[in-house]
Short mmCIF file of C-alpha atoms in Angstrom, two decimals:
data_model
loop_
_atom_site.label_atom_id
_atom_site.label_comp_id
_atom_site.label_asym_id
_atom_site.label_seq_id
_atom_site.Cartn_x
_atom_site.Cartn_y
_atom_site.Cartn_z
CA MET N 5 -9.99 29.38 -15.43
CA SER N 6 -12.56 31.37 -13.42
CA LEU N 7 -13.67 31.57 -10.06
CA SER N 8 -17.30 30.58 -11.07
CA ASN N 9 -16.02 27.43 -12.87
CA TYR N 10 -13.74 26.56 -9.53
CA SER N 11 -16.85 27.08 -7.39
CA ALA N 12 -19.04 25.08 -9.50
CA SER N 13 -16.34 22.15 -9.49
CA LEU N 14 -15.37 22.15 -5.77
CA ILE N 15 -16.64 19.73 -3.31
CA ARG N 16 -16.12 21.05 0.35
CA TYR N 17 -16.25 18.98 3.64
CA PRO N 18 -15.90 22.15 5.99
CA GLN N 19 -16.25 20.11 9.05
CA LEU N 20 -13.45 17.92 7.87
CA GLY N 21 -11.31 20.63 6.48
CA PHE N 22 -11.42 19.07 3.28
CA SER N 23 -12.05 19.93 -0.44
CA LEU N 24 -11.65 18.36 -3.89
CA ASP N 25 -11.32 20.54 -6.94
CA THR N 26 -11.90 18.90 -10.44
CA SER N 27 -12.34 22.29 -12.22
CA LEU N 28 -9.22 21.38 -14.31
CA MET N 29 -10.79 18.02 -15.26
CA ASP N 30 -13.10 19.67 -17.75
CA LEU N 31 -15.93 17.07 -16.68
CA ASP N 32 -19.02 18.05 -18.84
CA ALA N 33 -22.35 18.07 -17.30
CA SER N 34 -24.04 16.37 -20.21
CA TRP N 35 -21.46 13.40 -19.88
CA ILE N 36 -22.06 13.21 -16.20
CA GLU N 37 -25.67 12.94 -16.87
CA GLY N 38 -24.85 10.07 -19.27
CA MET N 39 -23.28 8.14 -16.62
CA GLU N 40 -26.36 8.29 -14.15
CA SER N 41 -27.37 4.65 -14.47
CA LYS N 42 -23.73 3.28 -14.09
CA VAL N 43 -23.50 5.87 -11.03
CA ALA N 44 -26.61 4.56 -9.68
CA GLN N 45 -25.19 0.86 -10.09
CA ALA N 46 -22.04 1.64 -8.11
CA TYR N 47 -23.98 3.18 -5.14
CA ALA N 48 -26.06 -0.01 -4.99
CA ASP N 49 -23.07 -2.23 -5.26
CA ILE N 50 -21.14 -0.73 -2.41
CA ALA N 51 -24.50 -0.65 -0.31
CA LYS N 52 -24.48 -4.52 -0.90
CA LEU N 53 -20.82 -4.76 -0.26
CA GLU N 54 -21.42 -2.89 3.13
CA ALA N 55 -24.22 -5.11 4.16
CA GLY N 56 -21.99 -7.99 4.12
CA GLU N 57 -22.92 -9.56 0.45
CA ILE N 58 -20.31 -11.50 -1.50
CA ALA N 59 -18.33 -8.94 -3.11
CA ASN N 60 -15.31 -11.11 -4.13
CA PRO N 61 -17.00 -13.63 -6.12
CA ASP N 62 -13.95 -15.38 -7.35
CA GLU N 63 -12.82 -16.27 -3.71
CA GLY N 64 -16.28 -16.38 -2.56
CA ARG N 65 -15.60 -13.65 0.09
CA MET N 66 -17.24 -10.69 1.89
CA VAL N 67 -15.29 -7.26 1.77
CA GLY N 68 -15.28 -5.71 5.12
CA HIS N 69 -12.69 -2.94 5.22
CA TYR N 70 -15.32 -0.33 5.63
CA TRP N 71 -16.50 -2.01 8.90
CA LEU N 72 -13.10 -1.54 10.58
CA ARG N 73 -13.54 2.31 11.28
CA ASN N 74 -17.37 1.54 12.26
CA ALA N 75 -18.01 -1.84 13.43
CA ALA N 76 -21.65 -1.27 13.82
CA LEU N 77 -22.15 -1.47 10.14
CA ALA N 78 -20.72 -5.06 10.26
CA PRO N 79 -23.66 -7.68 9.46
CA THR N 80 -23.48 -10.03 12.46
CA PRO N 81 -22.60 -9.70 16.08
CA GLU N 82 -19.71 -12.07 15.37
CA LEU N 83 -18.25 -9.81 12.66
CA ARG N 84 -18.46 -6.89 15.07
CA ALA N 85 -16.68 -8.71 18.00
CA ALA N 86 -14.07 -9.55 15.15
CA ILE N 87 -13.40 -5.98 15.15
CA THR N 88 -13.82 -4.55 18.58
CA GLU N 89 -12.13 -7.25 20.70
CA PRO N 90 -8.72 -7.06 18.83
CA LEU N 91 -8.83 -3.42 18.72
CA HIS N 92 -9.22 -3.42 22.54
CA ALA N 93 -6.65 -6.01 22.76
CA LEU N 94 -4.12 -4.23 20.82
CA LYS N 95 -4.52 -1.06 22.68
CA GLU N 96 -4.05 -3.02 25.91
CA PHE N 97 -1.03 -4.71 24.53
CA ALA N 98 0.55 -1.43 23.45
CA ALA N 99 0.08 0.34 26.80
CA LYS N 100 1.83 -2.80 28.68
CA VAL N 101 4.83 -2.56 26.12
CA HIS N 102 4.99 1.22 26.61
CA SER N 103 4.83 0.96 30.57
CA GLY N 104 7.43 -1.86 30.55
CA GLU N 105 4.90 -4.46 31.96
CA ILE N 106 5.79 -6.62 28.75
CA SER N 107 9.37 -6.43 28.20
CA PRO N 108 12.14 -8.55 26.62
CA PRO N 109 13.97 -11.15 28.74
CA THR N 110 17.17 -9.50 29.13
CA ALA N 111 16.11 -5.67 29.35
CA ASP N 112 13.63 -3.68 31.13
CA SER N 113 11.73 -2.16 28.04
CA PHE N 114 11.50 -2.59 24.25
CA LYS N 115 12.99 0.28 22.18
CA ASN N 116 12.88 -0.98 18.87
CA LEU N 117 10.05 -2.37 16.57
CA LEU N 118 10.96 -4.74 13.74
CA VAL N 119 7.83 -5.21 11.35
CA VAL N 120 8.38 -8.13 8.96
CA GLY N 121 5.85 -8.20 6.04
CA ILE N 122 5.33 -7.53 2.44
CA GLY N 123 2.70 -5.73 0.11
CA GLY N 124 0.01 -4.10 2.16
CA SER N 125 1.27 -5.92 5.36
CA ALA N 126 4.28 -3.54 5.20
CA LEU N 127 3.42 -0.56 2.87
CA GLY N 128 0.42 0.45 5.01
CA PRO N 129 2.51 0.58 8.23
CA GLN N 130 5.19 2.26 6.29
CA LEU N 131 2.81 5.05 5.13
CA VAL N 132 1.49 5.64 8.63
CA ASN N 133 5.02 5.88 10.00
CA ASP N 134 6.41 8.12 7.50
CA ALA N 135 3.26 10.51 7.56
CA ILE N 136 2.55 10.70 11.26
CA GLY N 137 4.89 8.51 13.25
CA HIS N 138 7.64 11.23 13.88
CA ASP N 139 7.31 11.03 17.81
CA SER N 140 7.42 7.28 17.90
CA LYS N 141 7.52 5.45 21.15
CA LEU N 142 9.63 2.94 19.54
CA ALA N 143 12.22 3.08 16.78
CA ILE N 144 10.56 1.19 13.85
CA HIS N 145 12.26 -0.65 11.22
CA PHE N 146 11.04 -2.68 8.17
CA LEU N 147 11.86 -5.98 6.37
CA ASP N 148 9.71 -5.80 3.31
CA ASN N 149 11.50 -7.98 0.61
CA THR N 150 13.60 -11.15 0.37
CA ASP N 151 16.68 -9.08 -0.56
CA PRO N 152 19.37 -10.61 1.78
CA ALA N 153 21.48 -7.37 1.50
CA GLY N 154 18.35 -5.26 2.63
CA ILE N 155 17.95 -7.71 5.27
CA ASP N 156 21.52 -7.38 6.60
CA ARG N 157 21.29 -3.53 6.33
CA THR N 158 18.30 -3.33 8.39
CA LEU N 159 19.56 -5.91 11.00
CA ALA N 160 22.87 -3.91 11.24
CA GLU N 161 21.06 -0.63 11.79
CA ILE N 162 19.36 -2.41 14.91
CA GLY N 163 22.54 -3.89 15.69
CA GLN N 164 23.21 -7.31 17.80
CA THR N 165 22.89 -5.26 21.09
CA GLY N 166 19.69 -3.62 19.87
CA LEU N 167 18.18 -6.86 19.29
CA ALA N 168 17.86 -7.49 22.90
CA ARG N 169 15.45 -4.61 23.10
CA THR N 170 13.66 -5.34 19.73
CA LEU N 171 9.97 -6.31 19.35
CA VAL N 172 9.26 -7.99 16.28
CA LEU N 173 6.01 -8.20 14.55
CA VAL N 174 5.49 -10.78 11.92
CA ILE N 175 2.46 -10.08 9.59
CA SER N 176 1.12 -12.57 7.05
CA LYS N 177 -2.36 -13.84 6.69
CA SER N 178 -1.52 -17.27 5.57
CA GLY N 179 2.07 -17.37 7.03
CA GLY N 180 3.26 -18.98 3.71
CA THR N 181 4.27 -15.91 1.93
CA PRO N 182 7.68 -16.43 0.97
CA GLU N 183 9.10 -13.03 1.38
CA THR N 184 7.67 -12.83 4.96
CA ARG N 185 8.69 -16.14 6.07
CA ASN N 186 12.29 -15.55 4.71
CA GLY N 187 12.43 -12.28 6.63
CA MET N 188 11.21 -14.11 9.70
CA VAL N 189 13.72 -17.06 9.36
CA GLU N 190 16.65 -14.35 8.68
CA THR N 191 15.43 -12.55 11.73
CA LYS N 192 15.15 -15.40 13.95
CA ALA N 193 18.67 -16.53 12.79
CA ALA N 194 19.88 -13.36 13.85
CA PHE N 195 18.36 -13.60 17.48
CA ASP N 196 19.70 -17.11 17.67
CA ALA N 197 23.32 -15.74 16.92
CA ALA N 198 22.85 -13.23 19.44
CA GLY N 199 21.81 -16.03 22.17
CA LEU N 200 18.28 -14.52 22.48
CA HIS N 201 15.05 -16.27 22.58
CA PHE N 202 13.18 -15.25 19.24
CA GLY N 203 9.70 -16.17 20.38
CA GLN N 204 9.94 -14.04 23.61
CA HIS N 205 10.52 -11.05 21.43
CA THR N 206 7.80 -11.64 18.79
CA VAL N 207 4.15 -10.99 18.13
CA ALA N 208 2.29 -12.63 14.97
CA ILE N 209 -0.44 -10.92 12.99
CA THR N 210 -1.98 -13.66 11.02
CA GLY N 211 -5.22 -15.77 10.24
CA PRO N 212 -6.27 -18.23 12.97
CA GLY N 213 -4.69 -21.55 12.32
CA SER N 214 -2.36 -20.31 9.73
CA LYS N 215 1.22 -21.87 9.37
CA LEU N 216 2.41 -18.69 11.02
CA ASP N 217 -0.21 -19.24 13.80
CA GLN N 218 1.14 -22.61 14.33
CA PHE N 219 4.74 -21.67 14.43
CA ALA N 220 3.86 -18.74 16.85
CA GLU N 221 2.32 -21.25 19.27
CA GLN N 222 5.36 -23.65 19.00
CA GLU N 223 7.78 -20.94 19.28
CA GLY N 224 6.12 -19.53 22.36
CA PHE N 225 5.38 -15.94 20.79
CA ILE N 226 4.26 -13.17 23.35
CA THR N 227 0.85 -13.06 21.49
CA ARG N 228 -0.92 -13.26 18.42
CA PHE N 229 -3.77 -10.88 16.67
CA PRO N 230 -6.05 -12.14 13.98
CA MET N 231 -6.27 -11.29 10.25
CA GLU N 232 -9.53 -11.85 8.77
CA ASP N 233 -10.10 -13.18 5.22
CA TRP N 234 -12.55 -10.53 4.60
CA VAL N 235 -10.02 -7.89 4.53
CA GLY N 236 -7.39 -7.75 1.73
CA GLY N 237 -3.65 -6.69 2.19
CA ARG N 238 -4.03 -3.45 0.35
CA THR N 239 -6.92 -2.31 2.45
CA SER N 240 -5.69 -3.63 5.78
CA VAL N 241 -4.18 -0.52 7.25
CA MET N 242 -6.93 0.01 9.60
CA SER N 243 -7.09 -3.55 10.78
CA THR N 244 -4.70 -5.16 13.08
CA VAL N 245 -1.88 -5.14 10.56
CA GLY N 246 -1.73 -1.26 10.66
CA LEU N 247 -3.20 -0.56 14.12
CA VAL N 248 -0.89 -2.83 15.96
CA PRO N 249 2.36 -1.20 14.87
CA ALA N 250 0.74 2.35 15.02
CA ALA N 251 -0.44 1.62 18.49
CA LEU N 252 3.13 0.56 19.52
CA GLN N 253 4.48 3.67 18.15
CA GLY N 254 2.14 5.68 20.18
CA ILE N 255 0.00 7.17 17.21
CA ASP N 256 -3.54 8.14 17.94
CA ILE N 257 -5.37 5.22 16.25
CA ASP N 258 -8.68 6.47 17.59
CA ALA N 259 -8.30 9.63 15.57
CA PHE N 260 -7.00 7.74 12.44
CA LEU N 261 -10.13 5.54 12.50
CA ALA N 262 -12.26 8.52 12.93
CA GLY N 263 -11.03 10.24 10.02
CA ALA N 264 -11.78 7.32 7.83
CA ALA N 265 -15.40 7.07 9.45
CA ALA N 266 -15.95 10.75 8.75
CA MET N 267 -14.93 10.36 4.93
CA ASP N 268 -17.09 7.26 4.85
CA GLU N 269 -20.05 8.77 6.14
CA GLU N 270 -19.74 11.79 3.71
CA THR N 271 -19.15 9.56 0.44
CA ARG N 272 -21.47 6.96 1.35
CA LYS N 273 -24.51 9.49 0.42
CA PRO N 274 -25.60 9.20 -3.31
CA GLU N 275 -25.25 13.03 -3.86
CA ALA N 276 -23.60 15.13 -6.55
CA ALA N 277 -21.12 16.55 -3.80
CA ASN N 278 -19.64 13.14 -3.12
CA ALA N 279 -15.95 13.40 -3.37
CA ALA N 280 -15.24 9.63 -3.96
CA MET N 281 -17.73 9.41 -6.85
CA ARG N 282 -16.36 12.48 -8.35
CA LEU N 283 -12.77 11.04 -8.07
CA ALA N 284 -13.91 7.95 -9.70
CA LEU N 285 -15.85 9.85 -12.58
CA SER N 286 -12.66 11.89 -13.00
CA TRP N 287 -10.50 8.81 -13.47
CA TYR N 288 -13.39 7.16 -15.87
CA ALA N 289 -13.43 10.69 -18.11
CA ALA N 290 -9.54 10.85 -18.20
CA GLY N 291 -9.09 7.46 -19.24
CA ASN N 292 -12.17 6.82 -21.30
CA GLY N 293 -13.11 4.05 -18.81
CA LYS N 294 -10.19 2.13 -20.04
CA GLY N 295 -7.30 3.44 -18.13
CA GLU N 296 -5.89 5.32 -21.22
CA LYS N 297 -4.23 7.99 -19.03
CA ASP N 298 -1.86 7.25 -16.14
CA MET N 299 -2.43 8.78 -12.72
CA VAL N 300 0.54 10.92 -11.39
CA VAL N 301 0.05 11.74 -7.63
CA LEU N 302 1.92 14.79 -6.31
CA PRO N 303 1.49 15.40 -2.64
CA TYR N 304 3.11 18.90 -1.68
CA LYS N 305 4.24 17.62 1.69
CA ASP N 306 7.24 15.49 2.63
CA SER N 307 5.42 13.56 5.16
CA LEU N 308 3.17 12.39 2.35
CA VAL N 309 6.02 11.04 0.22
CA LEU N 310 4.96 7.34 0.38
CA PHE N 311 1.25 8.22 -0.49
CA SER N 312 1.66 7.81 -4.01
CA LYS N 313 3.28 4.26 -3.61
CA TYR N 314 0.66 3.39 -1.19
CA LEU N 315 -2.09 4.43 -3.96
CA GLN N 316 -0.02 2.70 -6.60
CA GLN N 317 -0.95 -0.71 -4.66
CA LEU N 318 -4.39 0.13 -3.66
CA VAL N 319 -5.24 1.42 -7.24
CA MET N 320 -3.38 -1.05 -9.62
CA GLU N 321 -3.91 -4.23 -7.58
CA SER N 322 -7.39 -3.43 -7.49
CA LEU N 323 -8.20 -2.19 -10.90
CA GLY N 324 -5.54 -3.77 -12.97
CA LYS N 325 -7.84 -6.90 -14.23
CA GLU N 326 -7.75 -8.75 -17.57
CA LEU N 327 -11.45 -9.95 -17.03
CA ASP N 328 -14.70 -8.32 -16.04
CA LEU N 329 -17.19 -9.89 -13.81
CA ASP N 330 -18.99 -11.50 -16.80
CA GLY N 331 -15.64 -12.98 -18.00
CA ASN N 332 -15.14 -10.68 -20.88
CA THR N 333 -11.59 -9.71 -21.73
CA VAL N 334 -11.18 -5.94 -20.83
CA ASN N 335 -7.51 -5.43 -19.65
CA GLN N 336 -8.60 -2.70 -17.18
CA GLY N 337 -6.50 -0.56 -14.87
CA ILE N 338 -4.92 2.78 -14.01
CA ALA N 339 -1.09 3.22 -13.74
CA VAL N 340 -0.13 5.30 -10.80
CA TYR N 341 3.05 6.95 -10.16
CA GLY N 342 4.46 9.90 -8.37
CA ASN N 343 6.76 11.23 -5.59
CA LYS N 344 6.26 14.61 -4.15
CA GLY N 345 6.13 18.35 -4.83
CA SER N 346 7.95 20.47 -5.41
CA THR N 347 10.90 18.02 -5.78
CA ASP N 348 9.44 16.75 -8.97
CA GLN N 349 9.57 19.91 -10.71
CA HIS N 350 13.33 19.26 -10.97
CA ALA N 351 12.76 15.83 -12.36
CA TYR N 352 9.86 14.30 -14.37
CA VAL N 353 7.53 17.51 -14.32
CA GLN N 354 9.36 18.64 -17.40
CA GLN N 355 7.81 15.68 -19.25
CA LEU N 356 4.67 16.12 -17.85
CA ARG N 357 4.44 19.61 -19.18
CA ASP N 358 6.15 19.12 -22.53
CA GLY N 359 6.04 15.43 -23.28
CA VAL N 360 3.67 12.81 -23.99
CA PRO N 361 0.17 13.73 -22.75
CA ASN N 362 -0.69 10.27 -21.38
CA PHE N 363 -1.83 11.29 -17.71
CA PHE N 364 -3.45 13.32 -15.47
CA ALA N 365 -2.11 14.76 -12.13
CA THR N 366 -3.64 14.52 -8.58
CA PHE N 367 -2.05 17.36 -6.46
CA ILE N 368 -2.62 17.05 -2.73
CA GLU N 369 -2.13 20.34 -0.96
CA VAL N 370 -1.43 20.68 2.79
CA ARG N 371 -2.67 24.07 3.68
CA LYS N 372 -0.61 24.39 7.11
CA GLY N 373 3.10 25.01 6.35
CA ARG N 374 4.48 24.00 9.66
CA ASP N 375 3.87 24.19 13.60
CA GLY N 376 5.26 26.94 15.32
CA ASP N 377 6.70 30.27 14.16
CA THR N 378 8.23 30.77 10.70
CA ILE N 379 10.58 32.91 9.18
CA GLU N 380 10.77 34.77 5.77
CA VAL N 381 13.20 33.15 3.43
CA GLU N 382 13.18 36.42 1.52
CA PRO N 383 11.35 39.62 2.20
CA GLY N 384 7.81 38.99 2.19
CA ASN N 385 7.72 35.22 1.55
CA THR N 386 8.15 32.03 3.68
CA SER N 387 9.19 28.46 2.41
CA ALA N 388 5.40 27.84 2.80
CA ASP N 389 4.75 30.48 0.35
CA TYR N 390 6.92 29.17 -2.16
CA LEU N 391 5.58 25.40 -1.70
CA GLN N 392 2.17 26.96 -2.48
CA GLY N 393 3.56 28.92 -5.40
CA PHE N 394 4.92 25.83 -6.93
CA LEU N 395 1.79 23.91 -6.59
CA ARG N 396 -0.37 26.36 -8.02
CA GLY N 397 2.20 27.40 -10.74
CA THR N 398 2.68 23.65 -11.77
CA ARG N 399 -1.08 22.99 -11.73
CA LYS N 400 -1.58 26.13 -14.08
CA ALA N 401 1.50 25.37 -16.34
CA LEU N 402 0.04 21.74 -16.93
CA TYR N 403 -3.49 22.94 -17.75
CA ASP N 404 -2.25 25.60 -20.15
CA SER N 405 -0.63 22.86 -21.98
CA GLY N 406 -3.75 20.73 -22.07
CA ARG N 407 -2.83 18.40 -19.07
CA LYS N 408 -5.62 17.88 -16.51
CA SER N 409 -5.49 17.76 -12.94
CA ILE N 410 -7.38 17.22 -9.75
CA THR N 411 -6.57 18.85 -6.45
CA LEU N 412 -7.30 17.69 -2.73
CA SER N 413 -6.70 19.98 0.02
CA ILE N 414 -6.35 19.22 3.72
CA PRO N 415 -5.60 21.56 6.58
CA GLU N 416 -2.59 19.40 7.99
CA VAL N 417 -1.20 15.89 8.07
CA ASN N 418 -2.23 14.21 11.28
CA PRO N 419 -3.93 10.82 12.24
CA PHE N 420 -7.30 12.02 11.27
CA GLN N 421 -6.44 13.58 7.93
CA LEU N 422 -4.54 10.65 6.96
CA GLY N 423 -7.47 8.48 7.62
CA LEU N 424 -9.72 10.58 5.84
CA LEU N 425 -7.39 10.40 2.60
CA ILE N 426 -7.10 6.70 2.72
CA ALA N 427 -10.89 6.24 3.12
CA LEU N 428 -11.61 8.50 0.14
CA PHE N 429 -9.47 6.62 -2.34
CA GLU N 430 -10.61 3.26 -1.08
CA ARG N 431 -14.11 4.24 -1.86
CA ALA N 432 -13.29 6.00 -5.20
CA VAL N 433 -11.55 2.58 -6.16
CA SER N 434 -14.77 0.58 -5.26
CA PHE N 435 -16.86 3.12 -7.18
CA TYR N 436 -14.52 2.86 -10.37
CA ALA N 437 -14.37 -0.81 -10.21
CA SER N 438 -18.10 -0.81 -10.24
CA LEU N 439 -18.32 1.80 -13.15
CA VAL N 440 -16.25 -0.62 -15.19
CA HIS N 441 -17.74 -3.76 -14.24
CA ILE N 442 -14.65 -5.75 -12.40
CA ASN N 443 -13.74 -7.35 -9.46
CA ALA N 444 -11.60 -5.04 -7.36
CA TYR N 445 -10.95 -7.37 -4.49
CA HIS N 446 -8.77 -10.27 -5.89
CA GLN N 447 -5.57 -10.53 -7.38
CA PRO N 448 -4.95 -13.34 -9.95
CA GLY N 449 -2.02 -11.75 -11.49
CA VAL N 450 -0.29 -11.70 -8.07
CA GLU N 451 -1.07 -15.36 -7.49
CA ALA N 452 0.17 -16.02 -11.20
CA GLY N 453 3.61 -14.56 -10.46
CA LYS N 454 3.82 -16.62 -6.96
CA LYS N 455 3.29 -20.01 -9.19
CA ALA N 456 5.68 -18.84 -11.70
CA ALA N 457 8.38 -18.19 -8.96
CA ALA N 458 7.72 -21.59 -7.25
CA THR N 459 8.45 -23.21 -10.50
CA PHE N 460 11.58 -21.39 -11.05
CA LEU N 461 12.82 -22.42 -7.54
CA ASP N 462 11.81 -26.13 -8.10
CA THR N 463 14.16 -25.89 -11.33
CA LEU N 464 16.68 -24.33 -9.42
CA ASN N 465 16.76 -27.02 -7.06
CA ALA N 466 17.00 -29.73 -9.85
CA VAL N 467 19.62 -27.95 -11.51
CA ARG N 468 21.75 -27.94 -8.01
CA GLY N 469 21.41 -31.59 -8.02
CA ARG N 470 23.01 -32.28 -11.69
CA LEU N 471 26.06 -30.01 -11.22
CA THR N 472 29.35 -31.94 -11.14
CA ALA N 473 33.14 -31.03 -11.35
CA ASP N 474 32.73 -31.71 -15.19
CA PRO N 475 31.85 -28.41 -16.99
CA LYS N 476 28.38 -28.34 -18.40
CA THR N 477 26.41 -25.87 -20.48
CA ALA N 478 22.96 -24.73 -19.66
CA SER N 479 21.39 -26.66 -22.67
CA GLU N 480 23.07 -30.15 -21.09
CA VAL N 481 21.91 -29.40 -17.77
CA ALA N 482 18.43 -28.54 -19.07
CA TYR N 483 18.29 -31.87 -20.97
CA GLU N 484 18.98 -33.55 -17.64
CA VAL N 485 16.48 -31.89 -15.68
CA ASP N 486 13.85 -31.69 -18.49
CA GLY N 487 13.74 -28.04 -18.07
CA ASP N 488 13.67 -24.79 -20.35
CA ALA N 489 17.11 -23.97 -21.33
CA GLU N 490 16.70 -20.18 -20.70
CA ASP N 491 15.34 -20.72 -17.14
CA VAL N 492 18.20 -23.44 -16.38
CA TYR N 493 20.96 -20.71 -17.72
CA HIS N 494 19.66 -18.23 -15.41
CA CYS N 495 19.46 -20.71 -12.43
CA LEU N 496 23.16 -21.48 -13.14
CA ASN N 497 24.03 -17.81 -13.48
CA HIS N 498 22.57 -17.23 -10.12
CA LEU N 499 24.35 -20.07 -8.74
CA ALA N 500 27.52 -18.69 -9.91
CA ALA N 501 27.00 -15.18 -8.85
CA ASN N 502 26.64 -16.54 -5.06
CA GLY N 503 29.41 -18.61 -5.33
CA GLU N 504 27.99 -21.91 -5.45
CA VAL N 505 29.33 -22.87 -8.94
CA GLN N 506 32.08 -21.85 -11.46
CA ILE N 507 31.27 -20.32 -14.70
CA ALA N 508 33.48 -20.29 -17.80
CA LEU N 509 32.30 -17.44 -20.22
CA GLY N 510 32.02 -18.73 -23.76
CA ALA N 511 31.44 -16.44 -26.92
CA THR N 512 27.79 -16.25 -26.15
CA PRO N 513 25.50 -17.53 -23.07
CA GLU N 514 25.12 -20.74 -24.92
CA GLY N 515 28.83 -21.46 -24.67
CA ASP N 516 29.05 -20.68 -21.13
CA THR N 517 30.12 -23.83 -18.90
CA PHE N 518 29.31 -24.34 -15.19
CA SER N 519 31.07 -26.81 -12.77
CA LEU N 520 31.46 -27.45 -8.97
#
């Protein structure tokens, strides 16, 4: 490692306080030259995307998340209005909630916020809350799964008394997503049990005319905010999905959007010092354009602990595709995992250093240690000194063992810098998708999982209808419902575990019997 190599490999945006160091990725200049035609195509593709051309051909949709932080880029007045009008409305709504002008029927103001969603409709708001929501005006809670015990725990944290001062956000584009619908149904039941009118506590963020939109009108929800079909869930944090909860928390959403817009401006330029393209090229080089290496994300800041999880969805749902744009089987993708530094130096960094070299690391450095005064934890050194030492030491130890890494640096974690980081990775994903010729904006694998789950539920209900007081094996029930015997066995086991049927264990699962 040398300062000259570091300098030659560093991209800095001084006006943003941002830098990207790829000196430990060993990108060869001749290799980069050989990628010029693919790079040129990637710039052309994203220019078309931002101009409003169909970028999601499978679904016939535009892809407009870049417009969300700069509505002037949207190609029509109608699209610009679809961004600016909800933004104005949600700011006004949040202000009225904070002032008490909008309040619950039985209290003077809302004190709690319950977000019901899944995937990007929960993970984006969770990241924003964890990173920059520390002085929130409302105490925020999330229902992001259909786990009944998890639902019970969250509702218990709020408490029946707390429900009277709780504002609920239900976030679902279609209104038919089972996990979100189930969370809403369970929440409504809790409000009903407390003698509270659910609709008078609830806001919907959904597609116009959706099932949720219709339900919100029937139940008299406080208000509704739109979700557009040209914004995917994993890139929706700067739409109403992320901005409504953030504004209600009192977060500076203008700074959040400004940070993203500023990074977009820099990474839109087809220049060598383009941080998003450099990231995409680094991913390509590390995995031979086929995702042969995993990406380990290590932010050295507690407030960014969810960033690796956020990137896991953004990268893996966007890039994990069976087919390319020409219909060829390519099985693309980059596996992403991580937690935070220096915690992981006491966990899986041992394997990173000495085990299977099937990854590259992405370090995220936050240069400012803390606000306010600090102390020395030992003579001459602060806690921040140690954190920096662990980052630099781990980075060097990995490289000395043949493990490559990228290092991103920002001055501090605030709304502007969080927006900047999210925008950087969104564009890197767009670039990489073009480099490997795939559609980053659909999710056929997710839809396949939903269909398989629906089929299982149909089998489960059929099984319920065939149970009697006489014991039956799974094979006998499967014959009656014309179902797969193993699927039927798992249905019966589920029913037994939840007290709906009795199970008598045989020598093997084939011999187990079930009865009412």
